Short mmCIF file of N, CA and C in Angstrom, two decimals:
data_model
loop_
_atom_site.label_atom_id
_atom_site.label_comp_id
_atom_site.label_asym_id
_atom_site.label_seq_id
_atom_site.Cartn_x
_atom_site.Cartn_y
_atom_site.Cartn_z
N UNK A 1 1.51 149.83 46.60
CA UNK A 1 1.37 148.62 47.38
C UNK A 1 0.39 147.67 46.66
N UNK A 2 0.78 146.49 46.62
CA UNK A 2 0.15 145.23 45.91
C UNK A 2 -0.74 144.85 47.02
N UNK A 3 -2.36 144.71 46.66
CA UNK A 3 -3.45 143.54 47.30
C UNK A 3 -3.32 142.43 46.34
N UNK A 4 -3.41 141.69 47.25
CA UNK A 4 -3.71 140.24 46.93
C UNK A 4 -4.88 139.39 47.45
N UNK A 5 -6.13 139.51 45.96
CA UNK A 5 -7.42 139.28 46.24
C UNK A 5 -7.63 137.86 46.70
N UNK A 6 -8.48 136.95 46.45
CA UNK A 6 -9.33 135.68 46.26
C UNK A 6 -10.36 135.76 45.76
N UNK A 7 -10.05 135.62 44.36
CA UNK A 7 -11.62 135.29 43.55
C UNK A 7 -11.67 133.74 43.45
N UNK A 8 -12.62 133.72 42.49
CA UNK A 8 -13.23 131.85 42.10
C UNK A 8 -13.14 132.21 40.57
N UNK A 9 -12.19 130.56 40.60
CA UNK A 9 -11.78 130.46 39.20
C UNK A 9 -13.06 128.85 38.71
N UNK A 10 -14.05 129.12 38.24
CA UNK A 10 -14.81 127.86 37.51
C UNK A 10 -14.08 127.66 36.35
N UNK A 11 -14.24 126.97 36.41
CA UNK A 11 -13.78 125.79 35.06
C UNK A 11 -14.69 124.73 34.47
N UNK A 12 -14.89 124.67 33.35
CA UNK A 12 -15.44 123.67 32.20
C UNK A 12 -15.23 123.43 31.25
N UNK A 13 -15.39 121.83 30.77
CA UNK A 13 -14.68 121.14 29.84
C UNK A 13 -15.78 121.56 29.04
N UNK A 14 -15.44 121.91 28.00
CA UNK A 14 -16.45 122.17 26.45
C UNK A 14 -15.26 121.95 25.53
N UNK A 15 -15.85 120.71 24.62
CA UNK A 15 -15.27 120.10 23.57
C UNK A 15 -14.12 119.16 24.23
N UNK A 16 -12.74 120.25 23.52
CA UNK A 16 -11.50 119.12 23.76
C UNK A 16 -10.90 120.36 24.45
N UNK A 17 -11.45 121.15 25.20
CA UNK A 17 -10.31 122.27 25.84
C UNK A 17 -11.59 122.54 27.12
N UNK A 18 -11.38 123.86 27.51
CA UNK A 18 -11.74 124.23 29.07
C UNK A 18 -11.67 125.59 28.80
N UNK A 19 -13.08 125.86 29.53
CA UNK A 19 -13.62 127.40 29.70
C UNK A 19 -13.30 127.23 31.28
N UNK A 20 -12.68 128.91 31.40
CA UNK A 20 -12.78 129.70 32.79
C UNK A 20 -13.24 130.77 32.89
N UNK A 21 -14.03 131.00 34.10
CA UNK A 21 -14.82 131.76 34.71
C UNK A 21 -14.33 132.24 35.54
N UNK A 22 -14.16 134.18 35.72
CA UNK A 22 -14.10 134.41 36.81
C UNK A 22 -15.19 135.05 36.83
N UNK A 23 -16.39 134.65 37.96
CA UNK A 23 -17.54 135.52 38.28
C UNK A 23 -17.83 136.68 38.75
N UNK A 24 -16.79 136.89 39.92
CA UNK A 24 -16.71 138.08 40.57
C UNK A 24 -16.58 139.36 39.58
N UNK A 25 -15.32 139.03 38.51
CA UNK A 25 -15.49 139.89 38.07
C UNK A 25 -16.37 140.01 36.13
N UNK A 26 -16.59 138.83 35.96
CA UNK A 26 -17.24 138.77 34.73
C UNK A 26 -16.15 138.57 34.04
N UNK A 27 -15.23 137.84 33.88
CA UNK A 27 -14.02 137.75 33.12
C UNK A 27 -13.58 136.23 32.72
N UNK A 28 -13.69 136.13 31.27
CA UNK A 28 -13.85 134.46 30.93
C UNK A 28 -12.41 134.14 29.96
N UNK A 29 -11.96 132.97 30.10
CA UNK A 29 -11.02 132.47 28.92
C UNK A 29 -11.14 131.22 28.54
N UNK A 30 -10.13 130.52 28.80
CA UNK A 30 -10.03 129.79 27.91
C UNK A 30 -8.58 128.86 27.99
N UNK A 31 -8.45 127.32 27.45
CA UNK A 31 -7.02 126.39 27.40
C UNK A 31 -7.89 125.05 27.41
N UNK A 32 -6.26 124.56 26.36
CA UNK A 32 -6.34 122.69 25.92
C UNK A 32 -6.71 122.07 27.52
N UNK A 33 -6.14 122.76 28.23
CA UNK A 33 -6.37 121.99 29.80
C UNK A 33 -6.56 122.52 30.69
N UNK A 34 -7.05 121.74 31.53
CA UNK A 34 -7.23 122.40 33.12
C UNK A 34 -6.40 123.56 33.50
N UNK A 35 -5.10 123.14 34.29
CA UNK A 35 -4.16 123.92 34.29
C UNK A 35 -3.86 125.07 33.53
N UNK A 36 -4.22 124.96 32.02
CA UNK A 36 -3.69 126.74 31.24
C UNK A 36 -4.96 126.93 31.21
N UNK A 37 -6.21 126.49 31.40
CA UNK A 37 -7.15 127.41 31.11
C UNK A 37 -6.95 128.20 32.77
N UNK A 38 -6.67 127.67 33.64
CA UNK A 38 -6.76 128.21 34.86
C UNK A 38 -5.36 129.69 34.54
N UNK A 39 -4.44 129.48 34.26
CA UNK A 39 -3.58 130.42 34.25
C UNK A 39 -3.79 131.14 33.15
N UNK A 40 -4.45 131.06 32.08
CA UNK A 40 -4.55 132.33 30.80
C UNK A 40 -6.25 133.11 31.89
N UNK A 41 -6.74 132.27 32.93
CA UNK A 41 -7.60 132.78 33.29
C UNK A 41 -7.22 134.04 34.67
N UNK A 42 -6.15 133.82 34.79
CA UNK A 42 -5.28 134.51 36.28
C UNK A 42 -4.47 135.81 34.92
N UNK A 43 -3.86 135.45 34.00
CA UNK A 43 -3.58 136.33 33.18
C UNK A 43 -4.45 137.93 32.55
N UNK A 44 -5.37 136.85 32.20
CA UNK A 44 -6.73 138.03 31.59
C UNK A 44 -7.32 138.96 32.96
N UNK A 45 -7.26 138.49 33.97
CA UNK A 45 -7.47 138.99 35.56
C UNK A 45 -6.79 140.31 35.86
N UNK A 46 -5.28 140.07 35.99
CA UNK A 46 -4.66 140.73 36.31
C UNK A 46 -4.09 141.54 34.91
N UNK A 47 -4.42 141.19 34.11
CA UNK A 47 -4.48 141.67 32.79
C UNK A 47 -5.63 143.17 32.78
N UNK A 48 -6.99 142.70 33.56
CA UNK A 48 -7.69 143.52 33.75
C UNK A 48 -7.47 144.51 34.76
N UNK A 49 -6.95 144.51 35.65
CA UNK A 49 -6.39 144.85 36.96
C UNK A 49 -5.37 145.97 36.60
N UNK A 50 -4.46 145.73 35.40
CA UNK A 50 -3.46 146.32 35.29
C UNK A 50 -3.99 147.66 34.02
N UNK A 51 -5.08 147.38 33.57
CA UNK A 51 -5.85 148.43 32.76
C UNK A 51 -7.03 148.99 33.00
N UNK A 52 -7.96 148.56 33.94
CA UNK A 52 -8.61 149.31 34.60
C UNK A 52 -8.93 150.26 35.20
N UNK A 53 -9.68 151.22 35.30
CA UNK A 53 -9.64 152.24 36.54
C UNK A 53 -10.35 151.39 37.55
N UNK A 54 -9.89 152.61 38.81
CA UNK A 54 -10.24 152.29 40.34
C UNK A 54 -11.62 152.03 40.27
N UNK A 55 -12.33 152.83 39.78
CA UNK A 55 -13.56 153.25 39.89
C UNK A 55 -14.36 151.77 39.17
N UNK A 56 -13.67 151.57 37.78
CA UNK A 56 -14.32 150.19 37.02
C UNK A 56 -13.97 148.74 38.24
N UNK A 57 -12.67 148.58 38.84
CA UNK A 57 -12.27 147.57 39.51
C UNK A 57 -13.38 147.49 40.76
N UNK A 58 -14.28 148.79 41.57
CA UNK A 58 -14.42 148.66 42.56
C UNK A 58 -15.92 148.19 42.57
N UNK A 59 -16.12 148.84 41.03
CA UNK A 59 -17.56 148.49 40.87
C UNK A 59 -18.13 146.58 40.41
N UNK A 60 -17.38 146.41 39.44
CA UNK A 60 -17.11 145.03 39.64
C UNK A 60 -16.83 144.60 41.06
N UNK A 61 -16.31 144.62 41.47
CA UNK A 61 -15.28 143.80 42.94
C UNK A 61 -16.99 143.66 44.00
N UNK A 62 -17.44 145.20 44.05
CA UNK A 62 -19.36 145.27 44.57
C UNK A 62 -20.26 144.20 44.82
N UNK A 63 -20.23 143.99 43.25
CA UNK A 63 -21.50 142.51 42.90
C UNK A 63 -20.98 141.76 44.06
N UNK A 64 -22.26 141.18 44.32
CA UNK A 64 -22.32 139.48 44.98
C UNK A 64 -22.01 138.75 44.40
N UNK A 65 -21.31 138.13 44.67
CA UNK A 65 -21.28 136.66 44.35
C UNK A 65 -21.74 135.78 44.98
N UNK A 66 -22.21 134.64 44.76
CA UNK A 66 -22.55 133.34 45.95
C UNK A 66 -22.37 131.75 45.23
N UNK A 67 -21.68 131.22 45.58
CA UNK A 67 -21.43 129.79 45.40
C UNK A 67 -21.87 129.17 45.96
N UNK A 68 -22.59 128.24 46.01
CA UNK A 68 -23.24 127.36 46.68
C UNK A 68 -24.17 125.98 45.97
N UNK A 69 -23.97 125.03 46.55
CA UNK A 69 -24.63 123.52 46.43
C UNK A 69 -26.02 123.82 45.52
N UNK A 70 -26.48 123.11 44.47
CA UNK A 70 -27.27 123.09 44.03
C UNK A 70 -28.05 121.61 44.02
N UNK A 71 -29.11 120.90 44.28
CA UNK A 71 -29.14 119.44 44.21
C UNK A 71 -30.55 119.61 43.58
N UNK A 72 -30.86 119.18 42.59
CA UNK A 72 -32.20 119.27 42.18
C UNK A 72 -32.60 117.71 41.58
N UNK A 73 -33.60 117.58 41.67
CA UNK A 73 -34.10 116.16 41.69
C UNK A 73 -34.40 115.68 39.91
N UNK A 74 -33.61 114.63 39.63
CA UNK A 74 -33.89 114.80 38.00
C UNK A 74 -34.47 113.31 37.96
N UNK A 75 -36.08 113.26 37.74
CA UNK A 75 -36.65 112.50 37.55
C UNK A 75 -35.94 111.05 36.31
N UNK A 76 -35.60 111.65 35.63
CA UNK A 76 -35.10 110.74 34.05
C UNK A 76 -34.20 109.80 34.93
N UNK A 77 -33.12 110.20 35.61
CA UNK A 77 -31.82 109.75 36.27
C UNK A 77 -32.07 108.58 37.43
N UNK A 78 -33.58 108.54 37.97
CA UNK A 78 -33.91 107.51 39.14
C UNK A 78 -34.58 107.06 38.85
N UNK A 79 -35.33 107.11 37.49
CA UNK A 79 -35.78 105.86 36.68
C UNK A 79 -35.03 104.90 36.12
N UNK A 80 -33.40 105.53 35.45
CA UNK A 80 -32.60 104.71 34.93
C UNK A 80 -31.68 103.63 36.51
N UNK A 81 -31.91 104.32 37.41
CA UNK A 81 -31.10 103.79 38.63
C UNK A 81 -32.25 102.80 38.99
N UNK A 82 -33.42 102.93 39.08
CA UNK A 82 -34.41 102.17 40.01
C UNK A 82 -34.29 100.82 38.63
N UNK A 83 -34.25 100.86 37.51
CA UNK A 83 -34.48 99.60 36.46
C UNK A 83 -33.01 98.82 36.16
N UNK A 84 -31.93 99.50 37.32
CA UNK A 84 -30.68 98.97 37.03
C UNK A 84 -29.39 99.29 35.97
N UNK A 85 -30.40 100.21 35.11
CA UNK A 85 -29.40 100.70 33.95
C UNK A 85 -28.12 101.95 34.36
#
């Protein structure tokens, strides 16, 4: 029988292509774009999934994860806003 998880796929533009992140399980790739970095990133996943033991999947799957809002105050950025630039 097939589970069907929900992890978090991050994504970032570095250079002229896109890094993906999956955190949950520590598993990163890679694509020219959004879109294939997101699917070579669902690939390498279930890529892992399909070679893993139980025991490696459950221990990964364990960790916390937490996503959440970060807002930190960047002095440089409301000097350039307060002088109009």
């Amino acid at each position: 029988m097939k589970k069907i998880l929900q992890l978090t796929a991050v994504i970032e533009q570095e250079g002229d292509g896109y890094v993906s992140t999956c955190p949950e399980l520590g598993i990163v790739s890679q694509g020219k774009t959004i879109e294939k970095a997101r699917l070579n990133l669902l690939e390498a996943v279930e890529g892992f999934f399909e070679v893993a033991s139980p025991s490696e999947i459950r221990r990964r799957l364990k960790r916390k994860t937490y996503v959440m809002p970060l807002m930190p105050t960047v002095p440089a950025l409301a000097k350039q806003t307060a002088r109009g630039a």
